[in-house]
């Protein structure tokens, strides 16, 4: 036992010394310094989930938005009195507050037992895995050792996140810039089996797609009618629509079954099935939940390595919403 503990300390020390290298993360990074961290976070997430289901899609989306801008470094958590932090950008204004609150609550619980040890970035990564599990999705081991970033600016967000009207080339180009393949991108898109969107994000598909086709012809006609009923023109922009009309509160492969039926909410969803080069993967995931779950786990672990800060890069924030200095 002592040899194992000594080895663990040595591994952590080597990682801290090496720092710098992207993806330099390990499972059980806090095995010696905060051995119960994953249990503490899981308990905090469960409590938050018992208060509102929004905890699940909000936390999952928060992780994605964080990783794609400055890397997985919790820069999206920073609150600025001037309204110019990453979370204040137009593309992040729709992030639900329950995701932020989940991480803040988990951080407070961790700080109570392991002060100044665990980064907000790692807590967000753990919490994301936990909400996937709470929704019925696959569990997976989370690699840890991230530091919290020192940059959070609204001006650096534009063009870093996929848009709802992206085509396959645009999606692949953006994901490839983070070392994520088309296969990874399609698997990560499965997170749209949870959560909701606002009418203005897809209204063009219902009313102004093209001059000759006001309604996007790739939409199932019955689904298009349902969406029009829920999202009439000039609707209140705060009205939210489930991304998955079939099982919106369950992490499953229904998202891909919806695409096969022409029931993808965004153009960037439906294109995964209408484009021949990605159609096969969508069909496989629609028919085989095991394949989807495996691909999703692999892609989430790869996503969690994007742009990470390690070693002497970044800091361990004491409050996830503020830089230490």
mmCIF file of C-alpha atoms in Angstrom:
data_model
loop_
_atom_site.group_PDB
_atom_site.id
_atom_site.type_symbol
_atom_site.label_atom_id
_atom_site.label_comp_id
_atom_site.label_asym_id
_atom_site.label_seq_id
_atom_site.Cartn_x
_atom_site.Cartn_y
_atom_site.Cartn_z
ATOM 1 C CA UNK A 1 0.000 0.000 0.000
ATOM 2 C CA UNK A 2 2.799 2.433 0.899
ATOM 3 C CA UNK A 3 4.568 1.630 -2.367
ATOM 4 C CA UNK A 4 1.360 2.382 -4.298
ATOM 5 C CA UNK A 5 0.875 5.649 -2.446
ATOM 6 C CA UNK A 6 4.479 6.624 -3.098
ATOM 7 C CA UNK A 7 4.093 5.805 -6.778
ATOM 8 C CA UNK A 8 0.956 7.918 -6.961
ATOM 9 C CA UNK A 9 2.738 10.907 -5.415
ATOM 10 C CA UNK A 10 5.604 10.440 -7.877
ATOM 11 C CA UNK A 11 3.215 10.394 -10.854
ATOM 12 C CA UNK A 12 1.518 13.592 -9.683
ATOM 13 C CA UNK A 13 4.916 15.238 -9.135
ATOM 14 C CA UNK A 14 6.119 14.281 -12.611
ATOM 15 C CA UNK A 15 2.966 15.733 -14.187
ATOM 16 C CA UNK A 16 3.363 18.987 -12.263
ATOM 17 C CA UNK A 17 7.022 19.251 -13.300
ATOM 18 C CA UNK A 18 6.329 18.465 -16.949
ATOM 19 C CA UNK A 19 3.289 20.741 -17.202
ATOM 20 C CA UNK A 20 2.776 22.394 -20.539
ATOM 21 C CA UNK A 21 1.949 19.465 -22.774
ATOM 22 C CA UNK A 22 -1.608 19.452 -24.056
ATOM 23 C CA UNK A 23 -3.524 16.439 -22.848
ATOM 24 C CA UNK A 24 -1.050 15.779 -20.025
ATOM 25 C CA UNK A 25 -3.838 14.463 -17.816
ATOM 26 C CA UNK A 26 -4.267 11.295 -15.796
ATOM 27 C CA UNK A 27 -7.068 9.517 -14.035
ATOM 28 C CA UNK A 28 -6.930 9.728 -10.241
ATOM 29 C CA UNK A 29 -4.738 12.846 -10.394
ATOM 30 C CA UNK A 30 -5.953 13.812 -6.915
ATOM 31 C CA UNK A 31 -5.541 10.319 -5.461
ATOM 32 C CA UNK A 32 -3.197 11.640 -2.793
ATOM 33 C CA UNK A 33 -4.178 15.317 -2.456
ATOM 34 C CA UNK A 34 -7.998 14.978 -2.571
ATOM 35 C CA UNK A 35 -8.916 11.286 -2.863
ATOM 36 C CA UNK A 36 -12.677 11.793 -2.455
ATOM 37 C CA UNK A 37 -13.018 14.583 -5.014
ATOM 38 C CA UNK A 38 -15.151 12.605 -7.463
ATOM 39 C CA UNK A 39 -17.531 11.479 -4.718
ATOM 40 C CA UNK A 40 -17.815 15.039 -3.378
ATOM 41 C CA UNK A 41 -18.629 16.415 -6.831
ATOM 42 C CA UNK A 42 -21.089 13.608 -7.542
ATOM 43 C CA UNK A 43 -22.956 14.352 -4.316
ATOM 44 C CA UNK A 44 -23.168 18.073 -5.134
ATOM 45 C CA UNK A 45 -24.376 17.348 -8.659
ATOM 46 C CA UNK A 46 -27.024 14.944 -7.364
ATOM 47 C CA UNK A 47 -28.346 17.557 -4.943
ATOM 48 C CA UNK A 48 -28.519 20.150 -7.713
ATOM 49 C CA UNK A 49 -30.255 17.655 -10.019
ATOM 50 C CA UNK A 50 -32.873 16.955 -7.336
ATOM 51 C CA UNK A 51 -33.748 20.661 -7.527
ATOM 52 C CA UNK A 52 -33.978 20.953 -11.325
ATOM 53 C CA UNK A 53 -33.553 18.704 -14.361
ATOM 54 C CA UNK A 54 -31.960 21.637 -16.228
ATOM 55 C CA UNK A 55 -28.801 20.787 -14.256
ATOM 56 C CA UNK A 56 -28.115 18.009 -16.756
ATOM 57 C CA UNK A 57 -28.230 19.711 -20.172
ATOM 58 C CA UNK A 58 -26.907 22.992 -18.744
ATOM 59 C CA UNK A 59 -23.744 21.404 -17.322
ATOM 60 C CA UNK A 60 -23.109 19.302 -20.429
ATOM 61 C CA UNK A 61 -23.431 22.343 -22.698
ATOM 62 C CA UNK A 62 -21.271 24.447 -20.392
ATOM 63 C CA UNK A 63 -18.410 21.958 -20.696
ATOM 64 C CA UNK A 64 -18.584 22.007 -24.489
ATOM 65 C CA UNK A 65 -18.695 25.806 -24.687
ATOM 66 C CA UNK A 66 -15.780 26.067 -22.246
ATOM 67 C CA UNK A 67 -13.513 23.646 -24.079
ATOM 68 C CA UNK A 68 -14.066 25.095 -27.549
ATOM 69 C CA UNK A 69 -13.070 28.661 -26.726
ATOM 70 C CA UNK A 70 -9.894 28.782 -24.591
ATOM 71 C CA UNK A 71 -9.615 25.046 -23.988
ATOM 72 C CA UNK A 72 -11.046 23.123 -21.024
ATOM 73 C CA UNK A 73 -9.941 25.648 -18.407
ATOM 74 C CA UNK A 74 -13.180 26.938 -16.801
ATOM 75 C CA UNK A 75 -12.655 30.345 -18.455
ATOM 76 C CA UNK A 76 -16.386 30.375 -19.215
ATOM 77 C CA UNK A 77 -17.072 30.491 -15.456
ATOM 78 C CA UNK A 78 -15.531 33.940 -14.931
ATOM 79 C CA UNK A 79 -17.995 36.710 -14.061
ATOM 80 C CA UNK A 80 -16.967 40.235 -15.049
ATOM 81 C CA UNK A 81 -18.430 43.377 -13.475
ATOM 82 C CA UNK A 82 -17.958 45.018 -16.889
ATOM 83 C CA UNK A 83 -19.873 42.336 -18.777
ATOM 84 C CA UNK A 84 -16.926 41.525 -21.022
ATOM 85 C CA UNK A 85 -16.007 38.003 -19.902
ATOM 86 C CA UNK A 86 -16.369 34.890 -22.048
ATOM 87 C CA UNK A 87 -19.809 34.077 -20.624
ATOM 88 C CA UNK A 88 -21.042 37.557 -21.679
ATOM 89 C CA UNK A 89 -20.509 36.938 -25.390
ATOM 90 C CA UNK A 90 -23.604 36.691 -27.598
ATOM 91 C CA UNK A 91 -22.924 33.004 -28.243
ATOM 92 C CA UNK A 92 -22.877 32.213 -24.518
ATOM 93 C CA UNK A 93 -25.829 34.262 -23.293
ATOM 94 C CA UNK A 94 -28.119 31.265 -23.754
ATOM 95 C CA UNK A 95 -26.085 29.091 -21.367
ATOM 96 C CA UNK A 96 -28.448 28.197 -18.526
ATOM 97 C CA UNK A 97 -27.485 29.493 -15.093
ATOM 98 C CA UNK A 98 -28.014 26.062 -13.540
ATOM 99 C CA UNK A 99 -24.856 24.795 -15.234
ATOM 100 C CA UNK A 100 -22.756 27.548 -13.668
ATOM 101 C CA UNK A 101 -24.452 26.999 -10.309
ATOM 102 C CA UNK A 102 -23.721 23.276 -10.430
ATOM 103 C CA UNK A 103 -19.979 23.909 -10.755
ATOM 104 C CA UNK A 104 -19.983 26.651 -8.101
ATOM 105 C CA UNK A 105 -21.787 24.401 -5.604
ATOM 106 C CA UNK A 106 -19.494 21.468 -6.346
ATOM 107 C CA UNK A 107 -16.419 23.693 -5.980
ATOM 108 C CA UNK A 108 -17.628 24.932 -2.586
ATOM 109 C CA UNK A 109 -18.119 21.351 -1.418
ATOM 110 C CA UNK A 110 -14.638 20.372 -2.618
ATOM 111 C CA UNK A 111 -13.018 23.456 -1.056
ATOM 112 C CA UNK A 112 -14.532 22.537 2.309
ATOM 113 C CA UNK A 113 -12.529 19.296 2.299
ATOM 114 C CA UNK A 114 -9.573 20.003 -0.001
ATOM 115 C CA UNK A 115 -8.896 23.751 0.008
ATOM 116 C CA UNK A 116 -6.909 25.156 -2.908
ATOM 117 C CA UNK A 117 -6.247 21.781 -4.526
ATOM 118 C CA UNK A 118 -8.802 20.995 -7.241
ATOM 119 C CA UNK A 119 -9.302 23.226 -10.287
ATOM 120 C CA UNK A 120 -12.703 24.445 -11.413
ATOM 121 C CA UNK A 121 -11.858 23.004 -14.842
ATOM 122 C CA UNK A 122 -11.531 19.514 -13.369
ATOM 123 C CA UNK A 123 -14.706 19.936 -11.321
ATOM 124 C CA UNK A 124 -16.598 20.894 -14.493
ATOM 125 C CA UNK A 125 -15.192 17.821 -16.276
ATOM 126 C CA UNK A 126 -16.248 15.510 -13.434
ATOM 127 C CA UNK A 127 -19.674 17.128 -13.120
ATOM 128 C CA UNK A 128 -20.231 16.686 -16.864
ATOM 129 C CA UNK A 129 -19.633 12.942 -16.609
ATOM 130 C CA UNK A 130 -21.963 12.812 -13.608
ATOM 131 C CA UNK A 131 -24.878 14.527 -15.373
ATOM 132 C CA UNK A 132 -24.537 12.163 -18.339
ATOM 133 C CA UNK A 133 -24.848 9.234 -15.922
ATOM 134 C CA UNK A 134 -27.804 10.824 -14.108
ATOM 135 C CA UNK A 135 -29.629 11.053 -17.440
ATOM 136 C CA UNK A 136 -29.080 7.332 -18.096
ATOM 137 C CA UNK A 137 -25.947 7.675 -20.214
ATOM 138 C CA UNK A 138 -22.643 5.795 -19.995
ATOM 139 C CA UNK A 139 -20.155 6.323 -17.187
ATOM 140 C CA UNK A 140 -16.487 6.836 -17.941
ATOM 141 C CA UNK A 141 -13.236 7.638 -16.164
ATOM 142 C CA UNK A 142 -12.379 11.344 -16.233
ATOM 143 C CA UNK A 143 -8.792 12.382 -16.847
ATOM 144 C CA UNK A 144 -7.711 15.128 -14.431
ATOM 145 C CA UNK A 145 -4.922 17.594 -13.814
ATOM 146 C CA UNK A 146 -6.236 20.711 -15.570
ATOM 147 C CA UNK A 147 -5.414 24.198 -14.328
ATOM 148 C CA UNK A 148 -7.857 27.092 -14.504
ATOM 149 C CA UNK A 149 -7.217 29.582 -17.308
ATOM 150 C CA UNK A 150 -6.178 33.207 -16.860
ATOM 151 C CA UNK A 151 -7.997 34.630 -19.906
ATOM 152 C CA UNK A 152 -11.757 35.135 -20.226
ATOM 153 C CA UNK A 153 -12.826 37.668 -22.829
ATOM 154 C CA UNK A 154 -16.111 37.969 -24.707
ATOM 155 C CA UNK A 155 -14.228 39.249 -27.751
ATOM 156 C CA UNK A 156 -12.427 35.912 -28.159
ATOM 157 C CA UNK A 157 -15.576 33.788 -28.524
ATOM 158 C CA UNK A 158 -16.908 34.762 -31.965
ATOM 159 C CA UNK A 159 -16.323 32.062 -34.564
ATOM 160 C CA UNK A 160 -15.217 29.469 -32.002
ATOM 161 C CA UNK A 161 -18.557 27.667 -31.553
ATOM 162 C CA UNK A 162 -20.596 25.757 -34.157
ATOM 163 C CA UNK A 163 -23.655 27.545 -35.532
ATOM 164 C CA UNK A 164 -27.065 25.881 -36.021
ATOM 165 C CA UNK A 165 -26.865 26.394 -39.798
ATOM 166 C CA UNK A 166 -23.408 24.853 -40.279
ATOM 167 C CA UNK A 167 -22.913 22.290 -43.046
ATOM 168 C CA UNK A 168 -20.785 19.177 -42.667
ATOM 169 C CA UNK A 169 -17.606 20.805 -43.979
ATOM 170 C CA UNK A 170 -17.921 23.682 -41.517
ATOM 171 C CA UNK A 171 -18.578 21.282 -38.640
ATOM 172 C CA UNK A 172 -15.655 19.050 -39.563
ATOM 173 C CA UNK A 173 -13.297 22.007 -39.958
ATOM 174 C CA UNK A 174 -14.138 23.415 -36.538
ATOM 175 C CA UNK A 175 -13.904 20.079 -34.740
ATOM 176 C CA UNK A 176 -10.703 19.101 -36.574
ATOM 177 C CA UNK A 177 -9.070 22.260 -35.212
ATOM 178 C CA UNK A 178 -9.434 20.603 -31.787
ATOM 179 C CA UNK A 179 -8.141 17.211 -32.947
ATOM 180 C CA UNK A 180 -11.678 15.812 -33.108
ATOM 181 C CA UNK A 181 -12.644 13.685 -36.120
ATOM 182 C CA UNK A 182 -15.929 13.601 -38.018
ATOM 183 C CA UNK A 183 -16.761 10.443 -36.074
ATOM 184 C CA UNK A 184 -16.106 12.284 -32.786
ATOM 185 C CA UNK A 185 -18.204 15.228 -33.967
ATOM 186 C CA UNK A 186 -21.188 13.019 -34.808
ATOM 187 C CA UNK A 187 -20.898 11.257 -31.438
ATOM 188 C CA UNK A 188 -20.685 14.553 -29.515
ATOM 189 C CA UNK A 189 -23.698 15.863 -31.432
ATOM 190 C CA UNK A 190 -25.636 13.111 -29.666
ATOM 191 C CA UNK A 191 -25.622 15.352 -26.600
ATOM 192 C CA UNK A 192 -28.538 17.077 -28.370
ATOM 193 C CA UNK A 193 -30.637 14.195 -27.086
ATOM 194 C CA UNK A 194 -30.869 16.393 -23.968
ATOM 195 C CA UNK A 195 -31.734 20.027 -23.459
ATOM 196 C CA UNK A 196 -33.579 22.672 -25.394
ATOM 197 C CA UNK A 197 -33.184 25.534 -27.816
ATOM 198 C CA UNK A 198 -34.979 28.799 -28.521
ATOM 199 C CA UNK A 199 -37.211 29.336 -31.554
ATOM 200 C CA UNK A 200 -35.026 31.996 -33.125
ATOM 201 C CA UNK A 201 -32.186 29.494 -33.540
ATOM 202 C CA UNK A 202 -34.119 27.497 -36.154
ATOM 203 C CA UNK A 203 -37.030 29.750 -37.243
ATOM 204 C CA UNK A 204 -35.483 30.188 -40.706
ATOM 205 C CA UNK A 205 -36.134 26.475 -41.354
ATOM 206 C CA UNK A 206 -39.838 27.059 -40.803
ATOM 207 C CA UNK A 207 -40.534 30.399 -42.486
ATOM 208 C CA UNK A 208 -37.692 31.619 -44.703
ATOM 209 C CA UNK A 209 -35.474 28.712 -45.749
ATOM 210 C CA UNK A 210 -35.375 29.685 -49.454
ATOM 211 C CA UNK A 211 -37.674 31.786 -51.669
ATOM 212 C CA UNK A 212 -39.050 28.633 -53.319
ATOM 213 C CA UNK A 213 -39.083 26.534 -50.127
ATOM 214 C CA UNK A 214 -40.009 28.582 -47.050
ATOM 215 C CA UNK A 215 -39.966 25.342 -45.025
ATOM 216 C CA UNK A 216 -36.751 23.312 -45.103
ATOM 217 C CA UNK A 217 -37.618 20.247 -47.231
ATOM 218 C CA UNK A 218 -35.319 18.050 -45.133
ATOM 219 C CA UNK A 219 -37.707 18.541 -42.184
ATOM 220 C CA UNK A 220 -40.364 15.900 -41.654
ATOM 221 C CA UNK A 221 -43.610 17.743 -42.616
ATOM 222 C CA UNK A 222 -45.455 16.682 -39.473
ATOM 223 C CA UNK A 223 -42.525 17.753 -37.292
ATOM 224 C CA UNK A 224 -42.347 21.077 -39.130
ATOM 225 C CA UNK A 225 -46.034 21.640 -38.369
ATOM 226 C CA UNK A 226 -45.466 20.847 -34.674
ATOM 227 C CA UNK A 227 -42.564 23.300 -34.561
ATOM 228 C CA UNK A 228 -44.659 25.997 -36.216
ATOM 229 C CA UNK A 229 -47.372 25.479 -33.605
ATOM 230 C CA UNK A 230 -44.804 25.875 -30.821
ATOM 231 C CA UNK A 231 -42.880 28.647 -32.563
ATOM 232 C CA UNK A 232 -45.244 30.942 -34.445
ATOM 233 C CA UNK A 233 -43.685 33.939 -36.130
ATOM 234 C CA UNK A 234 -42.848 36.767 -33.715
ATOM 235 C CA UNK A 235 -42.996 34.307 -30.806
ATOM 236 C CA UNK A 236 -41.564 35.244 -27.414
ATOM 237 C CA UNK A 237 -37.801 34.617 -27.856
ATOM 238 C CA UNK A 238 -37.612 32.992 -24.413
ATOM 239 C CA UNK A 239 -39.830 30.077 -25.495
ATOM 240 C CA UNK A 240 -37.766 26.882 -25.359
ATOM 241 C CA UNK A 241 -38.204 23.748 -27.475
ATOM 242 C CA UNK A 242 -36.816 20.306 -26.651
ATOM 243 C CA UNK A 243 -33.908 19.285 -28.872
ATOM 244 C CA UNK A 244 -35.173 15.694 -28.818
ATOM 245 C CA UNK A 245 -38.967 15.531 -29.287
ATOM 246 C CA UNK A 246 -39.102 11.851 -28.300
ATOM 247 C CA UNK A 247 -37.141 11.369 -25.033
ATOM 248 C CA UNK A 248 -35.878 14.844 -24.018
ATOM 249 C CA UNK A 249 -34.913 13.833 -20.465
ATOM 250 C CA UNK A 250 -33.028 10.646 -21.267
ATOM 251 C CA UNK A 251 -29.496 10.233 -22.583
ATOM 252 C CA UNK A 252 -30.026 7.698 -25.362
ATOM 253 C CA UNK A 253 -29.569 7.246 -29.104
ATOM 254 C CA UNK A 254 -33.009 8.683 -29.937
ATOM 255 C CA UNK A 255 -31.319 11.787 -31.401
ATOM 256 C CA UNK A 256 -30.008 9.697 -34.302
ATOM 257 C CA UNK A 257 -33.364 7.970 -34.811
ATOM 258 C CA UNK A 258 -34.873 11.451 -35.047
ATOM 259 C CA UNK A 259 -32.358 12.421 -37.749
ATOM 260 C CA UNK A 260 -33.309 9.363 -39.805
ATOM 261 C CA UNK A 261 -36.949 10.519 -39.574
ATOM 262 C CA UNK A 262 -36.143 14.101 -40.595
ATOM 263 C CA UNK A 263 -36.591 15.412 -37.067
ATOM 264 C CA UNK A 264 -33.280 17.150 -36.438
ATOM 265 C CA UNK A 265 -33.962 20.545 -34.906
ATOM 266 C CA UNK A 266 -31.008 22.412 -36.424
ATOM 267 C CA UNK A 267 -29.712 22.313 -39.988
ATOM 268 C CA UNK A 268 -26.401 21.269 -38.422
ATOM 269 C CA UNK A 269 -28.180 18.277 -36.887
ATOM 270 C CA UNK A 270 -30.097 17.121 -39.950
ATOM 271 C CA UNK A 271 -27.102 17.503 -42.271
ATOM 272 C CA UNK A 272 -25.440 14.625 -40.425
ATOM 273 C CA UNK A 273 -28.008 12.328 -42.042
ATOM 274 C CA UNK A 274 -28.627 14.097 -45.342
ATOM 275 C CA UNK A 275 -24.917 14.217 -46.209
ATOM 276 C CA UNK A 276 -23.855 10.846 -47.584
ATOM 277 C CA UNK A 277 -20.406 10.944 -45.993
ATOM 278 C CA UNK A 278 -21.857 11.014 -42.460
ATOM 279 C CA UNK A 279 -25.131 9.169 -43.028
ATOM 280 C CA UNK A 280 -23.647 5.735 -42.324
ATOM 281 C CA UNK A 281 -22.432 6.713 -38.868
ATOM 282 C CA UNK A 282 -25.811 8.243 -37.986
ATOM 283 C CA UNK A 283 -27.589 5.073 -39.132
ATOM 284 C CA UNK A 284 -25.247 2.919 -37.064
ATOM 285 C CA UNK A 285 -25.774 5.028 -33.930
ATOM 286 C CA UNK A 286 -29.547 4.996 -34.520
ATOM 287 C CA UNK A 287 -29.553 1.200 -34.703
ATOM 288 C CA UNK A 288 -26.939 0.450 -32.071
ATOM 289 C CA UNK A 289 -26.923 2.292 -28.730
ATOM 290 C CA UNK A 290 -23.798 0.372 -27.693
ATOM 291 C CA UNK A 291 -21.831 1.808 -30.620
ATOM 292 C CA UNK A 292 -23.039 5.322 -29.839
ATOM 293 C CA UNK A 293 -22.214 5.091 -26.119
ATOM 294 C CA UNK A 294 -18.708 3.835 -26.861
ATOM 295 C CA UNK A 295 -18.073 6.558 -29.423
ATOM 296 C CA UNK A 296 -19.473 9.228 -27.097
ATOM 297 C CA UNK A 297 -17.199 8.203 -24.224
ATOM 298 C CA UNK A 298 -14.125 8.231 -26.474
ATOM 299 C CA UNK A 299 -15.069 11.633 -27.908
ATOM 300 C CA UNK A 300 -15.768 13.143 -24.475
ATOM 301 C CA UNK A 301 -12.358 12.068 -23.208
ATOM 302 C CA UNK A 302 -10.741 13.612 -26.299
ATOM 303 C CA UNK A 303 -12.804 16.787 -25.855
ATOM 304 C CA UNK A 304 -11.617 17.005 -22.266
ATOM 305 C CA UNK A 305 -7.994 17.283 -23.458
ATOM 306 C CA UNK A 306 -8.590 20.289 -25.708
ATOM 307 C CA UNK A 307 -6.325 23.230 -24.883
ATOM 308 C CA UNK A 308 -5.748 22.162 -21.287
ATOM 309 C CA UNK A 309 -3.368 24.031 -19.001
ATOM 310 C CA UNK A 310 -1.219 21.881 -16.730
ATOM 311 C CA UNK A 311 1.733 22.204 -14.377
ATOM 312 C CA UNK A 312 2.617 25.863 -13.847
ATOM 313 C CA UNK A 313 0.166 27.085 -16.486
ATOM 314 C CA UNK A 314 -2.961 28.717 -15.125
ATOM 315 C CA UNK A 315 -4.022 28.518 -11.498
ATOM 316 C CA UNK A 316 -6.244 26.687 -9.034
ATOM 317 C CA UNK A 317 -9.065 29.179 -8.607
ATOM 318 C CA UNK A 318 -10.481 29.468 -5.100
ATOM 319 C CA UNK A 319 -13.717 30.894 -6.497
ATOM 320 C CA UNK A 320 -14.699 29.615 -9.947
ATOM 321 C CA UNK A 321 -16.171 32.982 -10.921
ATOM 322 C CA UNK A 322 -13.039 35.058 -10.179
ATOM 323 C CA UNK A 323 -9.348 34.954 -10.956
ATOM 324 C CA UNK A 324 -7.244 34.610 -7.797
ATOM 325 C CA UNK A 325 -5.294 37.820 -8.353
#
